[in-house]
PDB file of C-alpha atoms and ligand atoms in Angstrom:
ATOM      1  CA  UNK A   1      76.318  33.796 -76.644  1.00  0.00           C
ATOM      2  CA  UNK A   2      77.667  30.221 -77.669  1.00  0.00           C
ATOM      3  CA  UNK A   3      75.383  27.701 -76.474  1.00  0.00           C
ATOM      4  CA  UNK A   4      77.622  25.564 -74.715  1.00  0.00           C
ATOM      5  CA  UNK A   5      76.404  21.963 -72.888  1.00  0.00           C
ATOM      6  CA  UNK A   6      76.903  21.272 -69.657  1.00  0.00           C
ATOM      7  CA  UNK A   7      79.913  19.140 -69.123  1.00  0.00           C
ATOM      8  CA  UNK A   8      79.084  15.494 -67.888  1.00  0.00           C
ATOM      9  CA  UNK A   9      79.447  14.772 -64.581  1.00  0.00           C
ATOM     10  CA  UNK A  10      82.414  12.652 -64.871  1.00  0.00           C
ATOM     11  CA  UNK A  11      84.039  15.421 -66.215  1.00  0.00           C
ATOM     12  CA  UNK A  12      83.285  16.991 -62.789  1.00  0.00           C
ATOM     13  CA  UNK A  13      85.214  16.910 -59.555  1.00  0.00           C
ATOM     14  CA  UNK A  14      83.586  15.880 -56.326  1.00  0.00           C
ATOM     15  CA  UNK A  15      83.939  19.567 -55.029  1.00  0.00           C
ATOM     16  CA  UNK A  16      81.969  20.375 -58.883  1.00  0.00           C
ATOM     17  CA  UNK A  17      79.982  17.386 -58.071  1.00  0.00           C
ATOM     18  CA  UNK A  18      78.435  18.895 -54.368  1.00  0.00           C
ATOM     19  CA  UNK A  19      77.739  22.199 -55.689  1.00  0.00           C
ATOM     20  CA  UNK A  20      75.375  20.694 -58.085  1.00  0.00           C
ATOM     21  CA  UNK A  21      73.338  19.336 -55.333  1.00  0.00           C
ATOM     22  CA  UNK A  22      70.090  21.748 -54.396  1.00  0.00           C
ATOM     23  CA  UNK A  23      70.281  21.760 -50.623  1.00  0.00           C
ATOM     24  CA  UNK A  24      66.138  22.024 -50.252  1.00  0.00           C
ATOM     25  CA  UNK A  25      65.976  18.352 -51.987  1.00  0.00           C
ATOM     26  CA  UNK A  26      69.009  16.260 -50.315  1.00  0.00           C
ATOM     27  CA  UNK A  27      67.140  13.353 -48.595  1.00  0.00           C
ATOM     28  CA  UNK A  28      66.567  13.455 -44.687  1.00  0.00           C
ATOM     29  CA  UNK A  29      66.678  10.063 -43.870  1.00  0.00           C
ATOM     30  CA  UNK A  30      69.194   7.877 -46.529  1.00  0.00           C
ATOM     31  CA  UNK A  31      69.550   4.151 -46.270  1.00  0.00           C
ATOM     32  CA  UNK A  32      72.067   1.740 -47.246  1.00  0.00           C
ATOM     33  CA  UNK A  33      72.304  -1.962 -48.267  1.00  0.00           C
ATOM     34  CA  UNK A  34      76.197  -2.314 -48.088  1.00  0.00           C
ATOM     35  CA  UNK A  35      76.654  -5.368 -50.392  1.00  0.00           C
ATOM     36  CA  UNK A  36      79.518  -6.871 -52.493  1.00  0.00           C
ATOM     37  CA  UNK A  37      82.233  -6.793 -50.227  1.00  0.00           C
ATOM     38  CA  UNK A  38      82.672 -10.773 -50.647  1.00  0.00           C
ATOM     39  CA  UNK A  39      83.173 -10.068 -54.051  1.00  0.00           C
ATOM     40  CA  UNK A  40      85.351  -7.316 -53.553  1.00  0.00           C
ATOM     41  CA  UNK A  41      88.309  -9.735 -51.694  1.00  0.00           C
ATOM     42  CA  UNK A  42      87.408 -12.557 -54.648  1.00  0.00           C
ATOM     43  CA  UNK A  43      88.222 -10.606 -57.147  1.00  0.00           C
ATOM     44  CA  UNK A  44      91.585  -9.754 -55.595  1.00  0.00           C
ATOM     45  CA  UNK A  45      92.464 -13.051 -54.305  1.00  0.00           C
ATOM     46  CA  UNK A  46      92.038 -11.822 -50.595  1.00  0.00           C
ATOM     47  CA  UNK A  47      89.725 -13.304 -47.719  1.00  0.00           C
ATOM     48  CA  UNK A  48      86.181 -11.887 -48.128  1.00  0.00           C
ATOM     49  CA  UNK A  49      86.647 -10.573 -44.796  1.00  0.00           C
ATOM     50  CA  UNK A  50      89.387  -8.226 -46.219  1.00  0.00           C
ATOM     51  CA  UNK A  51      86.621  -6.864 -48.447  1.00  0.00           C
ATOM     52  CA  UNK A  52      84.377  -6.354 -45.077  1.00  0.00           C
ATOM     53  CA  UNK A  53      87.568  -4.300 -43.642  1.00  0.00           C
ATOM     54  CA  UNK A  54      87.482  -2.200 -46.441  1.00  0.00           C
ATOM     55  CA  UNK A  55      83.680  -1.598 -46.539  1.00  0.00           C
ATOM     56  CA  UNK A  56      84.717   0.270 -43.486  1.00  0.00           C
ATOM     57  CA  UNK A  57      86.392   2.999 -45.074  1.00  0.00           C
ATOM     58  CA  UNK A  58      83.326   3.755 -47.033  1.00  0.00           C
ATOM     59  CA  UNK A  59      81.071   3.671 -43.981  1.00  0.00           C
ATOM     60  CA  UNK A  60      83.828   6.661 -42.791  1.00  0.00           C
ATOM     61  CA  UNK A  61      83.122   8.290 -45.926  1.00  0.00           C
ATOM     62  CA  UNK A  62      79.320   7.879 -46.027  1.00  0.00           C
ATOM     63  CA  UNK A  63      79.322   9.824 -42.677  1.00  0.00           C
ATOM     64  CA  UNK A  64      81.596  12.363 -43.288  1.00  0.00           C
ATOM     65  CA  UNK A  65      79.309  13.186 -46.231  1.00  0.00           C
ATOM     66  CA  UNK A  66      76.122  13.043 -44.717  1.00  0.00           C
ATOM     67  CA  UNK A  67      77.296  15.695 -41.578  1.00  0.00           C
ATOM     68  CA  UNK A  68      78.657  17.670 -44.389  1.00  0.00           C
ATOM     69  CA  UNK A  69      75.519  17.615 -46.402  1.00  0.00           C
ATOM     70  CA  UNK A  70      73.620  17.979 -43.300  1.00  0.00           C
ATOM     71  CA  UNK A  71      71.217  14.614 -44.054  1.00  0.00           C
ATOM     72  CA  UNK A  72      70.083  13.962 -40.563  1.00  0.00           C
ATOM     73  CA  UNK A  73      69.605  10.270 -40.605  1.00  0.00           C
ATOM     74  CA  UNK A  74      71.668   7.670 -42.291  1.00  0.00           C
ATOM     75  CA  UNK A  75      70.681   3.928 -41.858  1.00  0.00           C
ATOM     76  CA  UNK A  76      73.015   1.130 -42.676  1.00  0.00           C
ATOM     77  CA  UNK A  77      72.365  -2.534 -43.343  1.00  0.00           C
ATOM     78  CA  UNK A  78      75.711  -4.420 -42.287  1.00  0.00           C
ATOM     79  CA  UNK A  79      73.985  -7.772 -41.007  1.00  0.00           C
ATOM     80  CA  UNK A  80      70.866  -9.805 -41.732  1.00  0.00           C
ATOM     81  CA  UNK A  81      69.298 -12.123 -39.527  1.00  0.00           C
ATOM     82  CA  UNK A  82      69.838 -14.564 -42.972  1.00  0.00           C
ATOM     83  CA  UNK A  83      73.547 -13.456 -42.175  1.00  0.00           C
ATOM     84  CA  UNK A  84      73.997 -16.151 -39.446  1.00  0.00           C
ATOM     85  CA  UNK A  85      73.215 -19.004 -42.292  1.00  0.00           C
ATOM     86  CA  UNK A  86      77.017 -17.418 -43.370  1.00  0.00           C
ATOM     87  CA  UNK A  87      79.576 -20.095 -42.365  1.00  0.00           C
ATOM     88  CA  UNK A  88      80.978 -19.737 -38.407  1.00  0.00           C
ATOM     89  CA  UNK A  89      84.562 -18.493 -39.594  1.00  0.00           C
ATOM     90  CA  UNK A  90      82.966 -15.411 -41.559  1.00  0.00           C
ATOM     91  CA  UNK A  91      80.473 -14.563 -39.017  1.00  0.00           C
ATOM     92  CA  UNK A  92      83.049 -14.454 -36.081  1.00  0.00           C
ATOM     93  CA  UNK A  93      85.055 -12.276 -38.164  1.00  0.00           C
ATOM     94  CA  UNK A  94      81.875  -9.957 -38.668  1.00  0.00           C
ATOM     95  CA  UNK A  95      81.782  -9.632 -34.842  1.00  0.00           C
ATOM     96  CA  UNK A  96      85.227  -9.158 -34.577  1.00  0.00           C
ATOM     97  CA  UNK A  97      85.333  -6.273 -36.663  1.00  0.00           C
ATOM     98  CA  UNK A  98      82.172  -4.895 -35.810  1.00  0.00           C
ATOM     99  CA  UNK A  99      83.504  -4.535 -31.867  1.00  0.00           C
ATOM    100  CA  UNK A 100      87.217  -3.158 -33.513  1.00  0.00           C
ATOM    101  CA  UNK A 101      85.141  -1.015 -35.380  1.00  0.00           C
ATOM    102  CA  UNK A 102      83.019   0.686 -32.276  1.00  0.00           C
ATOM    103  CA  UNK A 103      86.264   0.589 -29.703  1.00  0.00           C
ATOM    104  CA  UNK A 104      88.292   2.356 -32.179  1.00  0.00           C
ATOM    105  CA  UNK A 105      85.770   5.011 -34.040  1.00  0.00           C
ATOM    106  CA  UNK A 106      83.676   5.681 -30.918  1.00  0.00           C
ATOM    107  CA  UNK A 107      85.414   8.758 -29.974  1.00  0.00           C
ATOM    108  CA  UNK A 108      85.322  10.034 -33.525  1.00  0.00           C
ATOM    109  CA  UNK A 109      81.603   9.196 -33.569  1.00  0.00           C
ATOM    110  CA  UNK A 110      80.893  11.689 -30.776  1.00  0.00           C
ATOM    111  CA  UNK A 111      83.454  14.142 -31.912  1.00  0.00           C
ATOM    112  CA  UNK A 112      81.299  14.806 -34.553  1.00  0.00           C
ATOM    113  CA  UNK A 113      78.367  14.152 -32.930  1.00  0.00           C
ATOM    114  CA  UNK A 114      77.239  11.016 -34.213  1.00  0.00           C
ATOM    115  CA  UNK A 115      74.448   9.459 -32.578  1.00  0.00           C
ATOM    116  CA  UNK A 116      74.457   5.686 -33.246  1.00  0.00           C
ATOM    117  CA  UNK A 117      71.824   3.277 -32.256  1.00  0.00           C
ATOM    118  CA  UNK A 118      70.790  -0.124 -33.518  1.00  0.00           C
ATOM    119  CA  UNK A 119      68.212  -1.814 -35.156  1.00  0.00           C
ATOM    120  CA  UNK A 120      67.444  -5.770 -35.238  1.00  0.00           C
ATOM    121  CA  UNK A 121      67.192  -8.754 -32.806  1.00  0.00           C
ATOM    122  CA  UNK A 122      70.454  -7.691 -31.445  1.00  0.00           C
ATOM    123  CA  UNK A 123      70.149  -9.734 -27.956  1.00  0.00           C
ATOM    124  CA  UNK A 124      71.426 -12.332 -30.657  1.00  0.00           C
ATOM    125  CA  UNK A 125      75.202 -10.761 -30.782  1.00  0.00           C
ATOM    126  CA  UNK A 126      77.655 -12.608 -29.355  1.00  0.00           C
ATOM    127  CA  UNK A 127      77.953 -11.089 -25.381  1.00  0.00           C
ATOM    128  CA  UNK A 128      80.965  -8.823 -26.246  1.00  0.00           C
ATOM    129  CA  UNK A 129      79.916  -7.185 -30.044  1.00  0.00           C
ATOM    130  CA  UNK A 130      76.825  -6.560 -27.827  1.00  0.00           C
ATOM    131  CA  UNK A 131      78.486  -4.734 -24.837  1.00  0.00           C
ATOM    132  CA  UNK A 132      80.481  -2.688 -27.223  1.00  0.00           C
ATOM    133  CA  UNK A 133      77.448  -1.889 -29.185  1.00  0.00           C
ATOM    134  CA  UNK A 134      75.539  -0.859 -25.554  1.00  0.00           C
ATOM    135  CA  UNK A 135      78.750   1.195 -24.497  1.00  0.00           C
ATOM    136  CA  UNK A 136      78.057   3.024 -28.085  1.00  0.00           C
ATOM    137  CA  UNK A 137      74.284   3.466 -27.869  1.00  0.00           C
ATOM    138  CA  UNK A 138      74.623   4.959 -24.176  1.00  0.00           C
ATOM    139  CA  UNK A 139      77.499   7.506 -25.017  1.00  0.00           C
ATOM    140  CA  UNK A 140      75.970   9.043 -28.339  1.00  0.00           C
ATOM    141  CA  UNK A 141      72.083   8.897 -26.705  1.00  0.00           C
ATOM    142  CA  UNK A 142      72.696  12.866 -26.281  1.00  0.00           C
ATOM    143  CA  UNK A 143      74.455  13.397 -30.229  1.00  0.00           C
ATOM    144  CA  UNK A 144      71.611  14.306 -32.696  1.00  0.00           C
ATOM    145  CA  UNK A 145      73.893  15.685 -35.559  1.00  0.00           C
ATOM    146  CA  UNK A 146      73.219  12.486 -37.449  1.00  0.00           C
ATOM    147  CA  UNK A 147      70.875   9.865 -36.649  1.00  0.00           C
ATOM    148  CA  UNK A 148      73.453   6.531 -37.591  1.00  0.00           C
ATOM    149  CA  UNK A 149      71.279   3.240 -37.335  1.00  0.00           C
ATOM    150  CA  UNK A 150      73.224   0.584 -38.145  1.00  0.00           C
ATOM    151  CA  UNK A 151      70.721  -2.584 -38.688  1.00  0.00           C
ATOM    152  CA  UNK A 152      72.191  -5.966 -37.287  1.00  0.00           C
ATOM    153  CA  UNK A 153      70.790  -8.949 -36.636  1.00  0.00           C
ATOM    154  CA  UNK A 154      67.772  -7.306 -38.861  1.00  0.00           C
ATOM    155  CA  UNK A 155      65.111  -8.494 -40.711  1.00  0.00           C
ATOM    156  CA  UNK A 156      62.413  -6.804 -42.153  1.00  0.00           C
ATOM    157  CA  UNK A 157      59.604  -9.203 -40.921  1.00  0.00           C
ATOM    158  CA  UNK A 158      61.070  -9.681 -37.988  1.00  0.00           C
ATOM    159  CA  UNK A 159      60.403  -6.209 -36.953  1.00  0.00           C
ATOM    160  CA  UNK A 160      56.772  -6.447 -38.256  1.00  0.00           C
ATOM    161  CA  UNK A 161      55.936  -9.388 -36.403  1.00  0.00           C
ATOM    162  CA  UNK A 162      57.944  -7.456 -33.136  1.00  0.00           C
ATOM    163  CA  UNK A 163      55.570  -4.881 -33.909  1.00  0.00           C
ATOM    164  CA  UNK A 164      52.484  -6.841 -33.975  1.00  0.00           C
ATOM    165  CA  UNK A 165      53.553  -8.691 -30.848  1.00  0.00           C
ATOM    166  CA  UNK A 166      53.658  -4.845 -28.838  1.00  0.00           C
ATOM    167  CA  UNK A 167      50.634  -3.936 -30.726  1.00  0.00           C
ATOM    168  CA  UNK A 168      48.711  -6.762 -29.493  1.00  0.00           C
ATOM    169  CA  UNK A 169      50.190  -6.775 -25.703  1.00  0.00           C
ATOM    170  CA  UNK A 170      49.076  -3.519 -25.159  1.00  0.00           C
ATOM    171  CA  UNK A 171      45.730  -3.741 -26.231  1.00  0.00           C
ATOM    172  CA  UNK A 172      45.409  -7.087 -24.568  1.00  0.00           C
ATOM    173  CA  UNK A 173      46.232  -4.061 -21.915  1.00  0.00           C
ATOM    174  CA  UNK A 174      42.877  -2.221 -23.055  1.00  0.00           C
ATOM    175  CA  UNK A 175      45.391   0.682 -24.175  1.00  0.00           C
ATOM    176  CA  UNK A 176      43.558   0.478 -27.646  1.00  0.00           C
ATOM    177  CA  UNK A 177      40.491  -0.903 -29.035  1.00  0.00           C
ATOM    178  CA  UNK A 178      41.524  -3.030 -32.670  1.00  0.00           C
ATOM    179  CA  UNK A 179      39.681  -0.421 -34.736  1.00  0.00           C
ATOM    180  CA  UNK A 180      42.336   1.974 -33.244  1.00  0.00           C
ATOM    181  CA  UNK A 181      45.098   0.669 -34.774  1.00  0.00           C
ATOM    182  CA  UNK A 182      46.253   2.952 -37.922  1.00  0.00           C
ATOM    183  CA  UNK A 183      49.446   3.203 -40.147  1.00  0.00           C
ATOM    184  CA  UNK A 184      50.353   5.677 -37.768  1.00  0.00           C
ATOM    185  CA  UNK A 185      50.023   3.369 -34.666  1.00  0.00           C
ATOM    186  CA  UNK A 186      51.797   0.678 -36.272  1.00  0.00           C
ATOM    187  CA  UNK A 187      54.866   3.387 -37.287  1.00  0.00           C
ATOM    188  CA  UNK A 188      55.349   3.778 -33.409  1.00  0.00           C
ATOM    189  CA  UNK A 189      55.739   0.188 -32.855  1.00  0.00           C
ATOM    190  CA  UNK A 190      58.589  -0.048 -35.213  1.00  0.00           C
ATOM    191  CA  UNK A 191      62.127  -0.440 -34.449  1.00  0.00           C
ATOM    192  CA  UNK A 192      62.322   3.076 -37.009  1.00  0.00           C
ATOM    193  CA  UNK A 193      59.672   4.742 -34.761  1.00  0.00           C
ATOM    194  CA  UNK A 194      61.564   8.354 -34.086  1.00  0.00           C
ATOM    195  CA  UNK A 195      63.055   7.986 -37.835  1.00  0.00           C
ATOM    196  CA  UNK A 196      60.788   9.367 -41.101  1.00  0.00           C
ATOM    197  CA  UNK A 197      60.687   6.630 -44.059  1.00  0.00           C
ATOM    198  CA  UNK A 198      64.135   6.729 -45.553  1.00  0.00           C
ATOM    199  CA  UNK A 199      63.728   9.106 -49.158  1.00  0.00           C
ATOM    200  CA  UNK A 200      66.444   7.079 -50.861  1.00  0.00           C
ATOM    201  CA  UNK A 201      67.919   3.795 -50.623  1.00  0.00           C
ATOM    202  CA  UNK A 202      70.510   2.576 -52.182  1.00  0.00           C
ATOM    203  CA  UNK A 203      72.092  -1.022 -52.647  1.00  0.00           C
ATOM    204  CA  UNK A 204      75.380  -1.267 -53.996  1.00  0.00           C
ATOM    205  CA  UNK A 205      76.934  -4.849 -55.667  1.00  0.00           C
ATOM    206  CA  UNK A 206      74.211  -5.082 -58.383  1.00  0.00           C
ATOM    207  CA  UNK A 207      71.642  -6.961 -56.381  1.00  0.00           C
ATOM    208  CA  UNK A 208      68.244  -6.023 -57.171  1.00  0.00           C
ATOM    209  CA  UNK A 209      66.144  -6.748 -54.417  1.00  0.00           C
ATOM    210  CA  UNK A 210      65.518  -5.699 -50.829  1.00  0.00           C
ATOM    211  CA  UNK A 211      66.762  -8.804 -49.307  1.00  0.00           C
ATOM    212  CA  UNK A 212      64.284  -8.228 -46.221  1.00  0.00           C
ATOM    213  CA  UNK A 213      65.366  -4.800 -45.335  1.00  0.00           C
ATOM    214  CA  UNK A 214      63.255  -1.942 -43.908  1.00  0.00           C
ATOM    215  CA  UNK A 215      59.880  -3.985 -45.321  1.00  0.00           C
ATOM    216  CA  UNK A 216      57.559  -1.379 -43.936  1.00  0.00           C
ATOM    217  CA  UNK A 217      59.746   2.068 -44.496  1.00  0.00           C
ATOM    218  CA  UNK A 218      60.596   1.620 -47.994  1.00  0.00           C
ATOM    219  CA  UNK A 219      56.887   1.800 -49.346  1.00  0.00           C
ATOM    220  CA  UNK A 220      57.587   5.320 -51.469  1.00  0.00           C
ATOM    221  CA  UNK A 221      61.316   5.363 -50.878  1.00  0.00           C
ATOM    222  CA  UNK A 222      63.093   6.017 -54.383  1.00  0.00           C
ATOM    223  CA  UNK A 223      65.489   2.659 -55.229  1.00  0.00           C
ATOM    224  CA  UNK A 224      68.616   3.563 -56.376  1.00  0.00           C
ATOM    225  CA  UNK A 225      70.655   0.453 -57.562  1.00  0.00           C
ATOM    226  CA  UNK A 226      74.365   0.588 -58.766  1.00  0.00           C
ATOM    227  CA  UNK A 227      77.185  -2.016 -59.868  1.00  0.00           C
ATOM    228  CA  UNK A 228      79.989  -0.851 -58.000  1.00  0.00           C
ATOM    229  CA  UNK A 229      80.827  -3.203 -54.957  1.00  0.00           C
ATOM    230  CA  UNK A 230      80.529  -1.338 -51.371  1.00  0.00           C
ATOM    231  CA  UNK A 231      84.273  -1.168 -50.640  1.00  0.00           C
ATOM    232  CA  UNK A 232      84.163   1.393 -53.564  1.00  0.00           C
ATOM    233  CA  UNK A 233      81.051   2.988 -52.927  1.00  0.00           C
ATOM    234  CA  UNK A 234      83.065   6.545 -51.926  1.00  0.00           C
ATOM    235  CA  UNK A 235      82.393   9.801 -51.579  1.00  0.00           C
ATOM    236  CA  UNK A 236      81.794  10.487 -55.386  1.00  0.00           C
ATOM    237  CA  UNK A 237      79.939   7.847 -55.802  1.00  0.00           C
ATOM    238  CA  UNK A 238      77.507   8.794 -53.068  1.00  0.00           C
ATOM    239  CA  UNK A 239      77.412  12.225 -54.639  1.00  0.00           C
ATOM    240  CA  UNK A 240      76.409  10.599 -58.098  1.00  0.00           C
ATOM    241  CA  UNK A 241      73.401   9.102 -56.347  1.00  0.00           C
ATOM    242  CA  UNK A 242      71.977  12.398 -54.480  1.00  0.00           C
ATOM    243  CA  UNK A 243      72.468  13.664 -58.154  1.00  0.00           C
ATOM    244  CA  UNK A 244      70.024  11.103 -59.727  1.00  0.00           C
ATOM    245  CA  UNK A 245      67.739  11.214 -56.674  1.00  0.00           C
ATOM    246  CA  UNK A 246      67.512  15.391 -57.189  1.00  0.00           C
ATOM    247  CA  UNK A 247      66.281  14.048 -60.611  1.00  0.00           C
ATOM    248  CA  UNK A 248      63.266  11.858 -59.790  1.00  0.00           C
ATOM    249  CA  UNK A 249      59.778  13.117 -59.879  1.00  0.00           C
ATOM    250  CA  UNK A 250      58.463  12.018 -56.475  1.00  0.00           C
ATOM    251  CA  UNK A 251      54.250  11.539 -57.012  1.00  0.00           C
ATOM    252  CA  UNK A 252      53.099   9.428 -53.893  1.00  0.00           C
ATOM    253  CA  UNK A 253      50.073   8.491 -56.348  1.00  0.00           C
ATOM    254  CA  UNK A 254      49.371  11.922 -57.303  1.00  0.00           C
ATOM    255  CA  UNK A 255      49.245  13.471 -60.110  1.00  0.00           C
ATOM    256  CA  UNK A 256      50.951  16.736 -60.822  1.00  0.00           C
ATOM    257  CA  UNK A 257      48.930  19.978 -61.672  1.00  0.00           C
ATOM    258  CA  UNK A 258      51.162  20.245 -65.102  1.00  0.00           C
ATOM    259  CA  UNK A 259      50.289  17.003 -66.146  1.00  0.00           C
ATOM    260  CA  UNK A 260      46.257  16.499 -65.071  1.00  0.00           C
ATOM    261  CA  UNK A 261      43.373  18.811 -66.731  1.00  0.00           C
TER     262      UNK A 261
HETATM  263  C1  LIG B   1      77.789  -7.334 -47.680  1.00  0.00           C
HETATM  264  O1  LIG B   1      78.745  -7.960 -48.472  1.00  0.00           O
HETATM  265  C2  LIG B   1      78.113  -7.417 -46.219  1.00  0.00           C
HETATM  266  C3  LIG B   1      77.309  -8.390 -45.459  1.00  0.00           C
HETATM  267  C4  LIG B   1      76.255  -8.992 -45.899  1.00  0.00           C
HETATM  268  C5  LIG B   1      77.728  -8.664 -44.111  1.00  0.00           C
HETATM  269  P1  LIG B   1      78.643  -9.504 -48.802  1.00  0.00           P
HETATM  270  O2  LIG B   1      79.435 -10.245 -47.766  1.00  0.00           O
HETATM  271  O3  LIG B   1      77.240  -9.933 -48.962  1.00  0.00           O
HETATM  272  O4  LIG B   1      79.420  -9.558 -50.182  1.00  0.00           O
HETATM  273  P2  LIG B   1      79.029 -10.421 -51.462  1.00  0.00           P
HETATM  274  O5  LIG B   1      77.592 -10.095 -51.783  1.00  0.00           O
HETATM  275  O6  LIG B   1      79.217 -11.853 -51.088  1.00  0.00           O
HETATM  276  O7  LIG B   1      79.972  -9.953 -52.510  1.00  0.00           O
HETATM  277  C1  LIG B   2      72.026  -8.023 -47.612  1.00  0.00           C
HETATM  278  O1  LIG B   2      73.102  -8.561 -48.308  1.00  0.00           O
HETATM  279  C2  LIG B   2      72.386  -7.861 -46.172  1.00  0.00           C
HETATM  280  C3  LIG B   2      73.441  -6.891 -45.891  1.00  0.00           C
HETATM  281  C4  LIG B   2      74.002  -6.075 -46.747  1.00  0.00           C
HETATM  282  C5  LIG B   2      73.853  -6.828 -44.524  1.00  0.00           C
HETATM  283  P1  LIG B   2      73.187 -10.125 -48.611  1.00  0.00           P
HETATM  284  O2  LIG B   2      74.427 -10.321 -49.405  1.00  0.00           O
HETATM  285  O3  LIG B   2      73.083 -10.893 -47.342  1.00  0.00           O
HETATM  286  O4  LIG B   2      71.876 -10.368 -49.461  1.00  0.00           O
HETATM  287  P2  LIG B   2      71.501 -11.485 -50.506  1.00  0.00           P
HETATM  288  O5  LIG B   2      71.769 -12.805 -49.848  1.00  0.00           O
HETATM  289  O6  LIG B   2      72.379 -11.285 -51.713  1.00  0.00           O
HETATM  290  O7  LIG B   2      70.060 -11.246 -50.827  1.00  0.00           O
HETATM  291 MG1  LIG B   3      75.974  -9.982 -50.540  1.00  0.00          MG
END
């Protein structure tokens, strides 16, 4: 029989694309730094908060992929606590579209049983993005198709020292002696403390770093870091990442039978 190769995935449709995924190794918990959407707008002469509006569409598709997929948890970072050093104009617009986003979608989010929650120093929000972002938390609390965290107002050290400030109330309490306190311990005092460690993260916009995201989490998380700007992160390119992440050899330190002797 002619030994054919396998066609390249860009020869492959999205539909070609999702049958190639192995449904034992999709990851449970995914997380997202949405970046680039400034640059988006630039690059087409529009206001960066144009590229922020369209971001939105791929947070639709993100979503729709995951419940399809059946990942369970999908984390989003859409604004760090460096975010309020952003000028006033941009971060009212954030707030604006963040409440348009939640009073429009929130039916959709529990038709498909979404259940979204938040992560970060949120009592920071302006009084309304905050009541819409309560309203949202309190009618999805029951939804457990997919776990959507949306991180705002976050920052990675902020939730370790928010952490460390519970930790050390209660065992000022006499809850816990210090030698109690373990890895595990410290998990449950997280903001992430019903959520496993994200398996994949990815950051879109060609940024390399972490930019204070999910500090504790992301010890063994696989990094997956791509050029293309968030507003055209889509559905194939989320596929294209699962792909790659099916690829990686996951050790956690070890060493695999195959390779040790
Ligand atoms: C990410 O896009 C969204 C937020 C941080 C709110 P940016 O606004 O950072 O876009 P760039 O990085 O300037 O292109
Ligand atoms: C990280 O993006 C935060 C979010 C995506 C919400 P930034 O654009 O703020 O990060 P830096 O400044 O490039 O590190
Ligand atoms: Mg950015």
């Amino acid at each position: 029989m002619e030994n054919r190769p396998s066609p390249s995935t860009d020869q492959l449709s999205d539909a070609e694309l999702a049958t190639k995924l192995d449904p034992d190794l999709l990851p449970k918990h995914l997380a997202v730094i949405m970046d680039g959407n400034g640059r988006w707008a630039e690059a087409r002469s529009l206001p960066r908060i144009a590229g922020h509006r369209e971001g939105i569409k791929s947070v639709r598709e993100m979503i729709t992929l995951c419940l399809e997929l059946g990942i369970q948890a999908l984390t989003i970072y859409a604004f760090s606590q460096e975010n309020w050093n952003r000028p006033t104009t941009e971060i009212n617009a954030l707030m604006g579209l963040l409440e348009h986003y939640l009073s429009t979608e929130r039916n959709k989010l529990i038709e498909q049983g979404v259940r979204f929650r938040t992560i970060g120093r949120t009592e920071s929000l302006p009084t309304s993005a905050l009541q819409w972002v309560r309203a949202a938390e309190q009618e999805t609390a029951h939804l457990d198709k997919l776990h959507l965290t949306v991180a705002l107002s976050y920052g990675g050290r902020s939730e370790i020292v928010d952490a460390i400030r519970g930790l050390v109330r209660e065992a000022q309490d006499g809850k816990f002696q210090p030698e109690d306190i373990d890895e595990a311990l410290v998990h449950h005092y997280l903001y992430t403390h019903d959520l496993p460690d994200p398996d994949l993260l990815i950051r879109t916009s060609g940024e390399t770093r972490i930019s204070n995201f999910l500090l504790w989490q992301l010890a063994y998380t696989e990094l997956y870091f791509t050029p293309t700007l968030w507003p055209d992160f889509r559905r194939r390119e989320l596929l294209l990442a699962l792909l790659e992440f099916q690829r990686r050899e996951r050790r956690f330190g070890r060493v695999f039978s195959s390779l040790s002797s």
